[in-house]
Structure formats: C-alpha cells, structure tokens
mmCIF file of C-alpha atoms in Angstrom:
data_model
loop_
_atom_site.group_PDB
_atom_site.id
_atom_site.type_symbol
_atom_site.label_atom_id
_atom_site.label_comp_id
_atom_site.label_asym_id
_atom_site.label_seq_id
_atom_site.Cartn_x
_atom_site.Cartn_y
_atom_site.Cartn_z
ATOM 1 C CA UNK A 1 79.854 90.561 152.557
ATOM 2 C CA UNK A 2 76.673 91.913 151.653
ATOM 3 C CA UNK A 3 74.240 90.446 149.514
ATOM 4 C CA UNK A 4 74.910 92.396 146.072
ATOM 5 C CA UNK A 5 71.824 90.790 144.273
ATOM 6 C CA UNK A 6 69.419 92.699 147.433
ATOM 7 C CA UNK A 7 71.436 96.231 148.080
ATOM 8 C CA UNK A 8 69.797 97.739 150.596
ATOM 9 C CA UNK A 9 69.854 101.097 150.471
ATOM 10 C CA UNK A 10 72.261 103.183 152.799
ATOM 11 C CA UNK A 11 69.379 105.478 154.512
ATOM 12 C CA UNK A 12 67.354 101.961 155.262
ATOM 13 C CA UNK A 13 65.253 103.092 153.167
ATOM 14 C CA UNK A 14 64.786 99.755 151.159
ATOM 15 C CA UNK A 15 66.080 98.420 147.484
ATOM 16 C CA UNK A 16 68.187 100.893 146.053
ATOM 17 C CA UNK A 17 66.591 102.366 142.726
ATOM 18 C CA UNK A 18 68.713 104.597 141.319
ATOM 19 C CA UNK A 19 71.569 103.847 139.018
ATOM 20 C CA UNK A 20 74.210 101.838 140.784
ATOM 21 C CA UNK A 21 77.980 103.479 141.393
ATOM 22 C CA UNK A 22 81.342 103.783 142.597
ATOM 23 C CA UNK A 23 79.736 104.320 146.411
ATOM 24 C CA UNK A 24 77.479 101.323 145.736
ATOM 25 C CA UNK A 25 79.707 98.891 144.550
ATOM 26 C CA UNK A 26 82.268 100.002 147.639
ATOM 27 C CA UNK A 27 79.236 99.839 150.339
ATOM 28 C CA UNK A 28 78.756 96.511 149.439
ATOM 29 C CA UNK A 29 82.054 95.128 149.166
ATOM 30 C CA UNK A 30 83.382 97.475 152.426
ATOM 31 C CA UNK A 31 86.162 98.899 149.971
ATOM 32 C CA UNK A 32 87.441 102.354 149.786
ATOM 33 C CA UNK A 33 85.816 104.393 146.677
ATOM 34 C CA UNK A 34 89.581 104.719 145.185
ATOM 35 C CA UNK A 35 89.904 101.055 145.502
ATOM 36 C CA UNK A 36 87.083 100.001 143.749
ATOM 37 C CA UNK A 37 87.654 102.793 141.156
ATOM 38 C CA UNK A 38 91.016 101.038 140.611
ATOM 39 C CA UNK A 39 90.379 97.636 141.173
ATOM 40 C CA UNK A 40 87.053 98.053 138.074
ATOM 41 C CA UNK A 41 90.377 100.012 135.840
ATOM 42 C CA UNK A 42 92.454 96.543 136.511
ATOM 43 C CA UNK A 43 94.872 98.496 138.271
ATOM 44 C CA UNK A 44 98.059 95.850 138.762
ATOM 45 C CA UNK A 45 98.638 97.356 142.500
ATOM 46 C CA UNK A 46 95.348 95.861 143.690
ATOM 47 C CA UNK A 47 95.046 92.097 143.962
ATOM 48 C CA UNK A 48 93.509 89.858 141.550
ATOM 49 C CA UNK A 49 91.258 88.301 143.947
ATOM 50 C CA UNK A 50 89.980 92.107 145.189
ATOM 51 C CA UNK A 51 89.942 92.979 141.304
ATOM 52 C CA UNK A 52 87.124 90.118 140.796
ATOM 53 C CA UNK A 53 85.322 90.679 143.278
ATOM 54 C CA UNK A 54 84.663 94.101 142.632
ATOM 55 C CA UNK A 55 84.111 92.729 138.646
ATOM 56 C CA UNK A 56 81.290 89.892 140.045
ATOM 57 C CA UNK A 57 79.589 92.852 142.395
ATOM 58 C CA UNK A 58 79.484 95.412 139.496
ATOM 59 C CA UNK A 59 78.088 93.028 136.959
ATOM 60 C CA UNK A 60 75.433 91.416 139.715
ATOM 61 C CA UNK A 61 73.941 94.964 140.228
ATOM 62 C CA UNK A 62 74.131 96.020 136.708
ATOM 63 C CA UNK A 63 77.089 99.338 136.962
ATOM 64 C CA UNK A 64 77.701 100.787 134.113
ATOM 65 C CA UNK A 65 80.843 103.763 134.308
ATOM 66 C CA UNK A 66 79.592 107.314 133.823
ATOM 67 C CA UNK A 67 81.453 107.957 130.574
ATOM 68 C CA UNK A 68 80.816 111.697 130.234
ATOM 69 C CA UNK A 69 82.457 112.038 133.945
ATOM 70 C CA UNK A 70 84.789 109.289 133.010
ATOM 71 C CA UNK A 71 86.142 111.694 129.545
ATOM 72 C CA UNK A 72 86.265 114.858 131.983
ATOM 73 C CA UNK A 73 88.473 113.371 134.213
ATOM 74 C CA UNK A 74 90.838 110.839 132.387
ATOM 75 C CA UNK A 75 90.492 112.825 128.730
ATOM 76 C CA UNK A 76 89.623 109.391 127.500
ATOM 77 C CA UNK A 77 86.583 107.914 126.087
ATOM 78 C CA UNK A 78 87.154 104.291 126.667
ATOM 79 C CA UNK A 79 85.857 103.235 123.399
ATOM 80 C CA UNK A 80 86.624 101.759 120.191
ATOM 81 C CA UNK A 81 85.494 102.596 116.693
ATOM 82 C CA UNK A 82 85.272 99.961 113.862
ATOM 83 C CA UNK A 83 84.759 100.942 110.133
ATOM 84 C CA UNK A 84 83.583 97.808 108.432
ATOM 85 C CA UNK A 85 82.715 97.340 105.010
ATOM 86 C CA UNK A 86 78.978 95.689 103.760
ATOM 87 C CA UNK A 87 80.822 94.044 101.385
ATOM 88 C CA UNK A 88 79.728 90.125 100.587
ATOM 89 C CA UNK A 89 82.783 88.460 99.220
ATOM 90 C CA UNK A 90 84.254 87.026 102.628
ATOM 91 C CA UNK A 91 81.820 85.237 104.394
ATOM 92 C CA UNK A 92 81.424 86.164 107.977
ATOM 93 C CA UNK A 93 84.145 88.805 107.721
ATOM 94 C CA UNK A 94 82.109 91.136 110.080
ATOM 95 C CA UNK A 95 81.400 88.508 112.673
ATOM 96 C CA UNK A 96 84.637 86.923 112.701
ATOM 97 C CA UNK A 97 86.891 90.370 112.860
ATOM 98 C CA UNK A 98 84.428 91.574 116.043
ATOM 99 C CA UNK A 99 84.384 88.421 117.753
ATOM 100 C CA UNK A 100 88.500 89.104 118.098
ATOM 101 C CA UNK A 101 88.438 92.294 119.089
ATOM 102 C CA UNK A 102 85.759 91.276 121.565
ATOM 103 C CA UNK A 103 88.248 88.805 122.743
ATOM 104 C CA UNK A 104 91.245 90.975 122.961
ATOM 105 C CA UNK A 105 89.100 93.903 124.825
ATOM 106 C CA UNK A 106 87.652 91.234 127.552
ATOM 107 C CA UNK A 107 88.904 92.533 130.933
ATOM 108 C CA UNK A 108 89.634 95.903 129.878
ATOM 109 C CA UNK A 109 87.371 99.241 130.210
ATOM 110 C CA UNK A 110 87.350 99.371 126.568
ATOM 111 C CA UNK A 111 84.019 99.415 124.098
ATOM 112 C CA UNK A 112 83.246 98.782 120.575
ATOM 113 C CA UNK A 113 81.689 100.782 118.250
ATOM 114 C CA UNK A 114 80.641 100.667 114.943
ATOM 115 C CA UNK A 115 80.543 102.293 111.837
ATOM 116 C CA UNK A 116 80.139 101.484 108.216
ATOM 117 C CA UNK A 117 82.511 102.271 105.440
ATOM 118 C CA UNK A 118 81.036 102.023 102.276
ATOM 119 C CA UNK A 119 82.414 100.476 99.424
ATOM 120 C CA UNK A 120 83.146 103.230 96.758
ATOM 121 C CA UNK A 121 84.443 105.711 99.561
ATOM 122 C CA UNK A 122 87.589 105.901 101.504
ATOM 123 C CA UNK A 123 84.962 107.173 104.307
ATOM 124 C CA UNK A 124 87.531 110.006 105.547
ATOM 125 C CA UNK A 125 85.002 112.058 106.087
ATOM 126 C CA UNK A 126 83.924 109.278 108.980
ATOM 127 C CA UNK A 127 87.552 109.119 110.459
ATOM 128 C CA UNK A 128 87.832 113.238 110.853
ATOM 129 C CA UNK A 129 84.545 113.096 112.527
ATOM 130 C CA UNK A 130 85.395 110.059 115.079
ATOM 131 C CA UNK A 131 88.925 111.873 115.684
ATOM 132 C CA UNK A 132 87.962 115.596 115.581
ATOM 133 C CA UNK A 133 84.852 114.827 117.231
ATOM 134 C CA UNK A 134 86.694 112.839 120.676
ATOM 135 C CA UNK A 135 84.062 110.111 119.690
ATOM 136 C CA UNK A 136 86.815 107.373 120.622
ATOM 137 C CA UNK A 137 90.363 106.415 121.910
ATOM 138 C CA UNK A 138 91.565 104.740 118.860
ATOM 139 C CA UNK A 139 90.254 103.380 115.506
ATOM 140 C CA UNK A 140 90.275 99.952 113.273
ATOM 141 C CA UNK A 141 89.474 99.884 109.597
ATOM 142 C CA UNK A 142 90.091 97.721 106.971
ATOM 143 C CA UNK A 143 90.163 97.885 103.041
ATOM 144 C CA UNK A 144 93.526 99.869 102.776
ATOM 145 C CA UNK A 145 94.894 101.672 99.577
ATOM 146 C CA UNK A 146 98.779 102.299 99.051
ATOM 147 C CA UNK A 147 98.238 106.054 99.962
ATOM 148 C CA UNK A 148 95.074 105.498 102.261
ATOM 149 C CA UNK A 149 94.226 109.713 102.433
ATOM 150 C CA UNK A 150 92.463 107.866 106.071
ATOM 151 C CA UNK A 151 95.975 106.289 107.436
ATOM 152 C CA UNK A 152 97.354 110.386 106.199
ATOM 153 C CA UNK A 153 95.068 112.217 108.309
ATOM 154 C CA UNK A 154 95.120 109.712 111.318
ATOM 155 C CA UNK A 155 98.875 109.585 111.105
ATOM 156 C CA UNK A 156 99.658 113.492 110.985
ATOM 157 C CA UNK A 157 96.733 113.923 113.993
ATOM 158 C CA UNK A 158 99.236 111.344 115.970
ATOM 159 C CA UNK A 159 95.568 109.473 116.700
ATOM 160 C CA UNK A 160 95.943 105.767 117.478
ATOM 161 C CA UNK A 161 94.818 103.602 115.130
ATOM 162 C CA UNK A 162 95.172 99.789 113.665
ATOM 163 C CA UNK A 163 94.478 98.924 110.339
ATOM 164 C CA UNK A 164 93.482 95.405 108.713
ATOM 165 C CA UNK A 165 96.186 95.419 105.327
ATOM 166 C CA UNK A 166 98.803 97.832 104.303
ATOM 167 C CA UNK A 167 99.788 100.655 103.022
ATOM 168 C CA UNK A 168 102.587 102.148 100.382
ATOM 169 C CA UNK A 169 102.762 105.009 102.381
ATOM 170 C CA UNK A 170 106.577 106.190 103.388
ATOM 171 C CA UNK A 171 105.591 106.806 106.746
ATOM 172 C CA UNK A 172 105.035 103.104 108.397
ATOM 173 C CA UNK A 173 101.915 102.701 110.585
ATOM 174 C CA UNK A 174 100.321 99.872 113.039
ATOM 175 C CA UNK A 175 98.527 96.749 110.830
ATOM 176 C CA UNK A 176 97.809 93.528 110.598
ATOM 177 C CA UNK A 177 97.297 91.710 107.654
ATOM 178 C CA UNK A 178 97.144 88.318 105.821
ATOM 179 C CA UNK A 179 99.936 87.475 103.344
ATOM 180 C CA UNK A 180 98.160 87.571 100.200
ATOM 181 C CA UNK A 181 101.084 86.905 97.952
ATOM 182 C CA UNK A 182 101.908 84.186 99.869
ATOM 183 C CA UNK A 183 98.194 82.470 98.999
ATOM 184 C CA UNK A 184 98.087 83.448 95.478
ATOM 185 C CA UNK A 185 101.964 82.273 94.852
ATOM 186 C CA UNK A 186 101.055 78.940 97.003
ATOM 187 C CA UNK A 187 97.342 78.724 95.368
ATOM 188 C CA UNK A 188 98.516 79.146 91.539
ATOM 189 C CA UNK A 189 101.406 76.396 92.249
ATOM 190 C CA UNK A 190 99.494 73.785 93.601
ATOM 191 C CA UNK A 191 97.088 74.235 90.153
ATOM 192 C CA UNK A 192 100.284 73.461 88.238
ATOM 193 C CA UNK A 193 101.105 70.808 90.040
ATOM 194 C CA UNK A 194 97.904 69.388 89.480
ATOM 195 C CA UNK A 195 98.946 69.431 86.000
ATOM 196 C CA UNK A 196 97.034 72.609 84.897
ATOM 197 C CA UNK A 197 98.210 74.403 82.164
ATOM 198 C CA UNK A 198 96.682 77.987 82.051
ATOM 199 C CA UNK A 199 95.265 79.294 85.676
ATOM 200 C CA UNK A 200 92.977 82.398 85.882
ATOM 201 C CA UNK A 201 93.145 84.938 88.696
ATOM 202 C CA UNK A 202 90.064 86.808 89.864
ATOM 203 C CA UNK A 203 91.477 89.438 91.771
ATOM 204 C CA UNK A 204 90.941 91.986 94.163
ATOM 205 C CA UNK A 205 89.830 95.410 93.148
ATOM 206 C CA UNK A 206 92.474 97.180 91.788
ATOM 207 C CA UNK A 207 92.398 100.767 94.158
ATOM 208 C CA UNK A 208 93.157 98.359 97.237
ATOM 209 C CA UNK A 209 96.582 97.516 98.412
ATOM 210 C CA UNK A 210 95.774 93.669 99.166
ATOM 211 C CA UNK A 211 94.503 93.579 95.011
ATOM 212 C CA UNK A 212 98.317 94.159 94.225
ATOM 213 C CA UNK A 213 99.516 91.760 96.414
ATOM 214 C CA UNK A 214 97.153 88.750 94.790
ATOM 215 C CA UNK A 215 97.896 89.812 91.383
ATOM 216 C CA UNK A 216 101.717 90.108 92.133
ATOM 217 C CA UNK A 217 101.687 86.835 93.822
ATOM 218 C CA UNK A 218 100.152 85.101 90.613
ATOM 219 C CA UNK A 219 102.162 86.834 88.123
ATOM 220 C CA UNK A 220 105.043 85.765 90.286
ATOM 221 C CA UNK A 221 104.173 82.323 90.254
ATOM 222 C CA UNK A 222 102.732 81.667 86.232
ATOM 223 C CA UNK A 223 106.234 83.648 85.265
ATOM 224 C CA UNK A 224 108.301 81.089 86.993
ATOM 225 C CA UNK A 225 106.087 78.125 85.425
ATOM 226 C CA UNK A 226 106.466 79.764 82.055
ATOM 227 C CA UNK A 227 102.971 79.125 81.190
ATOM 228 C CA UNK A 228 99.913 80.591 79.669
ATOM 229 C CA UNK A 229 98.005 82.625 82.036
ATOM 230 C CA UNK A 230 94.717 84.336 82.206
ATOM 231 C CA UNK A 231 93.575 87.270 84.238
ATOM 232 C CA UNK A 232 89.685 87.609 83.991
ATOM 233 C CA UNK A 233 88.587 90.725 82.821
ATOM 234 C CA UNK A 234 85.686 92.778 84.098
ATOM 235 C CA UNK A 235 85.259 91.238 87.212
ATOM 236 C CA UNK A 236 87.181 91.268 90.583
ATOM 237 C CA UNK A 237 85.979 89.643 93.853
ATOM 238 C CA UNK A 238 83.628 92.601 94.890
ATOM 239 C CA UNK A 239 81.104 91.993 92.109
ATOM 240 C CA UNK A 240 77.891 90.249 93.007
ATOM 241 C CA UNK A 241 78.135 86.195 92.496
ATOM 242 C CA UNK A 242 75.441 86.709 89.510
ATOM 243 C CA UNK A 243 78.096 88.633 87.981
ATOM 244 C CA UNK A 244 81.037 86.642 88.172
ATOM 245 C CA UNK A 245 78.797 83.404 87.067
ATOM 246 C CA UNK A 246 77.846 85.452 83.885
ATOM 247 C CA UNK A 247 81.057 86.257 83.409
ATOM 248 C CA UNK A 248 82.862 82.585 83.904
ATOM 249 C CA UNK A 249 80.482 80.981 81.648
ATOM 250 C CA UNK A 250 80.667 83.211 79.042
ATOM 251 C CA UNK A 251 84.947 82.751 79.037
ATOM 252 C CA UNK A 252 84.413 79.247 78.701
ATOM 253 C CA UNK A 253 82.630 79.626 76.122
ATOM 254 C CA UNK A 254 84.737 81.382 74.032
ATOM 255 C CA UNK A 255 88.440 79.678 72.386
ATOM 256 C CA UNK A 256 91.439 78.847 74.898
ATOM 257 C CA UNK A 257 89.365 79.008 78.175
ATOM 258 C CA UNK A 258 91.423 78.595 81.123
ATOM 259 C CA UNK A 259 91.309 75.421 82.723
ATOM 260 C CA UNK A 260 92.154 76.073 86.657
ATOM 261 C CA UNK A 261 90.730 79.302 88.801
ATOM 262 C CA UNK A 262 92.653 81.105 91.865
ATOM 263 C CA UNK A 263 89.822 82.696 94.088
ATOM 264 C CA UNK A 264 89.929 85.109 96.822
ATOM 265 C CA UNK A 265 87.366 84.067 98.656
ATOM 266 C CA UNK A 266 84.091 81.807 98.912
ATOM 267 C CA UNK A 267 81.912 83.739 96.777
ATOM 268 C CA UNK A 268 84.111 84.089 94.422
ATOM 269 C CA UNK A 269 84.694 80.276 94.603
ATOM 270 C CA UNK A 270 80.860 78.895 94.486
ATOM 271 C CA UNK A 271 79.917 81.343 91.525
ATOM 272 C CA UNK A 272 83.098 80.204 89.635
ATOM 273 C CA UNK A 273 81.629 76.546 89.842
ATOM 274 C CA UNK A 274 78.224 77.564 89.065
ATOM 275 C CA UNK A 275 79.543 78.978 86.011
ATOM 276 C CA UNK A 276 81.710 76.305 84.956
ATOM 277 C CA UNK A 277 78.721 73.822 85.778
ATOM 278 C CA UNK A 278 76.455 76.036 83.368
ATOM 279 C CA UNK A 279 78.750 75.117 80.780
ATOM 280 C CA UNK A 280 78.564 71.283 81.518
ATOM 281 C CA UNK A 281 82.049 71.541 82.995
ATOM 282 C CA UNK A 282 82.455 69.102 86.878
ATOM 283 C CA UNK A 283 85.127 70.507 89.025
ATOM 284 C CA UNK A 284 88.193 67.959 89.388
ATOM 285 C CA UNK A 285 87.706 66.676 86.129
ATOM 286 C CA UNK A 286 87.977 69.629 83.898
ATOM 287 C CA UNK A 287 89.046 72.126 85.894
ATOM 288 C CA UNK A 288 90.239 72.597 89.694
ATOM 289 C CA UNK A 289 90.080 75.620 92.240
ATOM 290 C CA UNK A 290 92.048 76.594 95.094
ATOM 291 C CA UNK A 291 89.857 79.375 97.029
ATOM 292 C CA UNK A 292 90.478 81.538 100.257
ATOM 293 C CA UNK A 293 89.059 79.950 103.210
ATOM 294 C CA UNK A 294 87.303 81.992 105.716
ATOM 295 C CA UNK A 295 84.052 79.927 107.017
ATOM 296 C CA UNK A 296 82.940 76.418 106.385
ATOM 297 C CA UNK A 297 80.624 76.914 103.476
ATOM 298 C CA UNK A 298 83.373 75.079 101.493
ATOM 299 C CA UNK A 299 82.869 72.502 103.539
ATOM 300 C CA UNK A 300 79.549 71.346 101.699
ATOM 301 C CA UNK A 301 80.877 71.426 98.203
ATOM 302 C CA UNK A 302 81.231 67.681 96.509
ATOM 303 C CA UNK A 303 83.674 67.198 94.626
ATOM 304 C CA UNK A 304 85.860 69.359 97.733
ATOM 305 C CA UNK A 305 87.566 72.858 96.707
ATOM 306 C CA UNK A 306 91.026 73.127 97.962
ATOM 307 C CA UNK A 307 91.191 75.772 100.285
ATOM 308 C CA UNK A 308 93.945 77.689 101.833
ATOM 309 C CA UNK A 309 92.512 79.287 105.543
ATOM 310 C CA UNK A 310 92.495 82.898 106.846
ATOM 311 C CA UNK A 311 91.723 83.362 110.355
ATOM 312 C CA UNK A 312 89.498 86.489 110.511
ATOM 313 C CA UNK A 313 88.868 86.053 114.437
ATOM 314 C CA UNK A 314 92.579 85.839 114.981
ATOM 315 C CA UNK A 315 92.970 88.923 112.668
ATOM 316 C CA UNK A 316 90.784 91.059 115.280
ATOM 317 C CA UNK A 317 92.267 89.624 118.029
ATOM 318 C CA UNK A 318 95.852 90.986 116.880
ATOM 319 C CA UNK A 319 94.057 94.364 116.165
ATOM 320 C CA UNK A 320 92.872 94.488 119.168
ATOM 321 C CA UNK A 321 95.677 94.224 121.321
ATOM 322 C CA UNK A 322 98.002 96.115 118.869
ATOM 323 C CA UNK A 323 95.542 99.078 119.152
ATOM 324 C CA UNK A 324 95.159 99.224 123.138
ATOM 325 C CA UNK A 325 99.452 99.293 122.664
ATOM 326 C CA UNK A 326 99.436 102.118 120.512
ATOM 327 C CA UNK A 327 96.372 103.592 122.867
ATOM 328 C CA UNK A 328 99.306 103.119 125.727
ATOM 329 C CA UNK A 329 101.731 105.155 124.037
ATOM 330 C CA UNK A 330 103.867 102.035 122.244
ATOM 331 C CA UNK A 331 105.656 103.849 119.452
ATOM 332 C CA UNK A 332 107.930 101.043 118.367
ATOM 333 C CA UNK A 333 106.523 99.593 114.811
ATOM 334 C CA UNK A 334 108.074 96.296 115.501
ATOM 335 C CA UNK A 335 105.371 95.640 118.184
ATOM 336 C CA UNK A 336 102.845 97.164 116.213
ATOM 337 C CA UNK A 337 102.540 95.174 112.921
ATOM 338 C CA UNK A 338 101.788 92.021 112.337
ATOM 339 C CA UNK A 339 101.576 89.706 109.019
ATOM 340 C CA UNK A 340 99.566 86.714 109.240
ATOM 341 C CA UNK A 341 100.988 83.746 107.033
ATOM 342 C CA UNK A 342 98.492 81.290 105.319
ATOM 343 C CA UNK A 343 97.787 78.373 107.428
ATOM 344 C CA UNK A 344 97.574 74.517 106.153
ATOM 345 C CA UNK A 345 97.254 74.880 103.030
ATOM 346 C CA UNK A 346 95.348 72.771 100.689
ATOM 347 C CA UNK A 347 92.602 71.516 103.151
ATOM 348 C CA UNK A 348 90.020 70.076 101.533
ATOM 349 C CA UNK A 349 87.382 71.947 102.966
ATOM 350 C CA UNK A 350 88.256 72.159 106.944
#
C-alpha cells in the first residue's frame, strides 16, 4: 500500500495540496470510491479490518467529509446539538456530560455541537432554530420542566431528541435521568439514623421537574420519621455559594435551627459548611451533611461529607446512544429511557 503520510499526487505532479477526499483516500488504499465511502459510514457489509484501514488512511492525511454535499445527498447533517446550562451548582457537569457523548459518538460519523441555554429561559427559541433551521440530526438538553414548551415543539415536529430529566408531559419522550427521589429519600434517612432530629432540604428550583422529585423524596422520608423538618427558604441550589452561606448562617442563628442538611450538589454542600462554620458550628459534631456527589472536591473536606455519587459521564454516554436510536428510527420508549439509580451510597468522599 501506498505511503498515506507522502500522497503523491495522481498526475506525478508531486505532494498533493488540495483538500484530501473520497478519490484520495481510495488511490491510496486501491479501493473502489463506494467502498471507501462505505467502509468511512461503518457500513456492517464491509469488513472490519477494510473499515480501519480506510479510518487510519483518512485520519493520517487529515479528510474531513464534505458536509454540505454530505446533507444534499443523505438529507442528514451528521451532527449533534447540545444545550447546556452555565449554571455552577454541579461541578464539572459540562465536562463530564460531553465527555459521554464523546464516548458514545466514537466510531460513528456523528459531531457535537454546542449551544448554551441560559438559566431563566426555556431557550425554545434555540430548539426551533436548530430544528427549523436543518442545523442538526437530533438534539440533547437538560434542565427539564413538567410541560417543557421545548420537549412540545420537538415532539409534535417528530425531531429526534434526548433529554437529561423528565417531563409531566402525557405524551412520553426519550430521557435519561438520575433518580432524585431515590437520593433525597436515601440522603434524609441516613441523617436520622445518625440520630438527627430536624433535617433541612435545599432544593432544586422549583419550575424544574428534578426540584419536585428532591422535595418529594424528603417530604417522603421526614413524614415516615414523624419528625420536625425544615425546608430553607429563599434559596435553592442555583443561587451563588455567597448566597446560600448568608443564608445558612443567618438560620442558625435564629431559634430551632436545624441540625442536619440534605444538599444537591457540591456547592451547595461547601457553602452550607462555611456557613455553619461562621457560626462556630464543626460538621460531625453539631451537625452532619449528606451531599450529591459529582467530582472529587468532596474529597478534600476534613471532617468527610457523606456523599451519595451521580455519574454525569455515564449520563452522556446513555444520551448518546439513546439519541443515535431515536436518529435510526427506534420508536419503542422502552429502549429509549433510561433512569439512573444512585450508586454506593454514603461514601465518604470517593
């Protein structure tokens, strides 16, 4: 086979210069056009070892698809938009979610994009564009509400589409999500059975379907306990840290202060002890935590926060491949949602 790092060009006329393609890529490997057209689509009737090697030549002389003649002929764009949300309350949330869909898109002809969805809009606006538009093939967002006007549109437009938490919509659509009743019921126990005797719940915001979920999960669980209960006021886990210190402190410094703290996340979690330590207050002693897990930042804190874990790479990852499904014409909602249980509780920092 030819040397693909030094293509020489087909009229002899020396190293090629212009943009590598289909004709390149099957001059050097002595494949048919078709078959390297197939073989770089992962087409199962070419062999794995011919599928490869077409891979290894394409990547050593830097092809790239034509997309525009790519969308003209297949109707398909062969990309993937992402809304994602600047918010700060789960650390690496961003990173994490990408680095699984990264994961589940290796092999395939498929692209991210991204696009931000700002925190006091649903962004529809964003979603009509990508789907009107033909920007991409399917869509991922997060940050659901129980009648999402996004998961609506997307769902009367038939466009594919994955979305990270649910909806109370009567029409069921593709997800995944993490069992947030599940860690708030299994968070708020464990801080009774520490011997607690009135838990607080920050929650999620209130407009978002996975804020329900927390707050039903605690309610659940301080109802069975029969105990006093305390849901902080003011503040849910998208204000700032400064805010949620602030507002810690000044509870404990008023009568009855609670004397255990369910946290969504690691923000949430580190401002909750800063404001307890204002107030002279060591965690373990006077109070105890059990936070939402999503990096290792937790990891650091002495005395250790109980944690429960959510996987956030594993999250994209099951995004990813339920998307290309629905992208493939998979109708079936069984194979299309998933609901990711908390894992190992109660690590002590992992």
């Amino acid at each position: 086979m030819p040397n693909p790092s030094k293509p020489s060009s087909p009229s002899g006329g020396g190293t090629r210069s212009a943009k590598p393609t289909l004709r390149t890529i099957a001059e050097l490997t002595g494949l048919a056009v078709t078959t390297v057209s197939r073989a770089l689509s992962n087409a199962p009737q070419i062999s794995i070892e011919t599928r490869k090697r077409v891979h290894q030549v394409a990547a050593e002389i830097g092809y790239s698809p034509d997309r525009a003649a790519q969308r003209l002929k297949t109707g398909r764009t062969n990309v993937i938009a992402v809304l994602l949300e600047p918010h700060e309350e789960i650390l690496g949330y961003g990173t994490s979610l990408l680095s699984g869909l990264g994961k589940a898109m290796q092999g395939t002809a498929y692209h991210l994009i991204v696009m931000p969805n700002f925190l006091n809009s649903s962004n529809i606006a964003a979603v009509n564009y990508i789907m009107r538009n033909g920007m991409a093939d399917g869509l991922i967002m997060s940050r659901t509400e129980p009648l999402d006007p996004r998961v609506k549109l997307l769902l009367e437009n038939d466009f594919p589409f994955v979305t990270h938490g649910r909806t109370e919509l009567s029409t069921a659509h593709p997800f995944v999500d993490y069992d947030n009743f599940t860690f708030t019921y299994a968070a708020t126990k464990r801080l009774l059975a520490k011997g607690r005797r009135k838990p607080a719940l920050i929650s999620g915001p209130s407009r978002f379907t996975f804020g329900s979920h927390i707050l039903h999960g605690f309610m659940t669980a301080v109802r069975e306990a029969g105990c006093e209960f305390e849901i902080i006021s003011d503040i849910d886990l998208d204000h700032p840290a400064g805010t949620i210190r602030d507002r810690i402190a000044r509870r404990n410094r008023e009568p009855g202060p609670p004397d255990a703290y369910v946290c969504g996340g690691e923000v949430c979690a580190l401002a909750t002890i800063t404001g307890m330590s204002d107030c002279g207050l060591t965690l373990g002693k006077e109070y105890d935590i059990v936070a939402k897990q999503t990096s290792q930042l937790l990891s650091a804190i002495q005395p250790s926060v109980e944690s429960i874990y959510e996987d956030l790479t594993a999250t994209g990852e099951a995004m990813g491949r339920i998307l290309l499904k629905r992208i493939g014409g998979e109708t079936r909602m069984a194979d299309l949602q998933v609901l990711l249980r908390p894992e190992e509780p109660f690590a002590a920092g992992r």
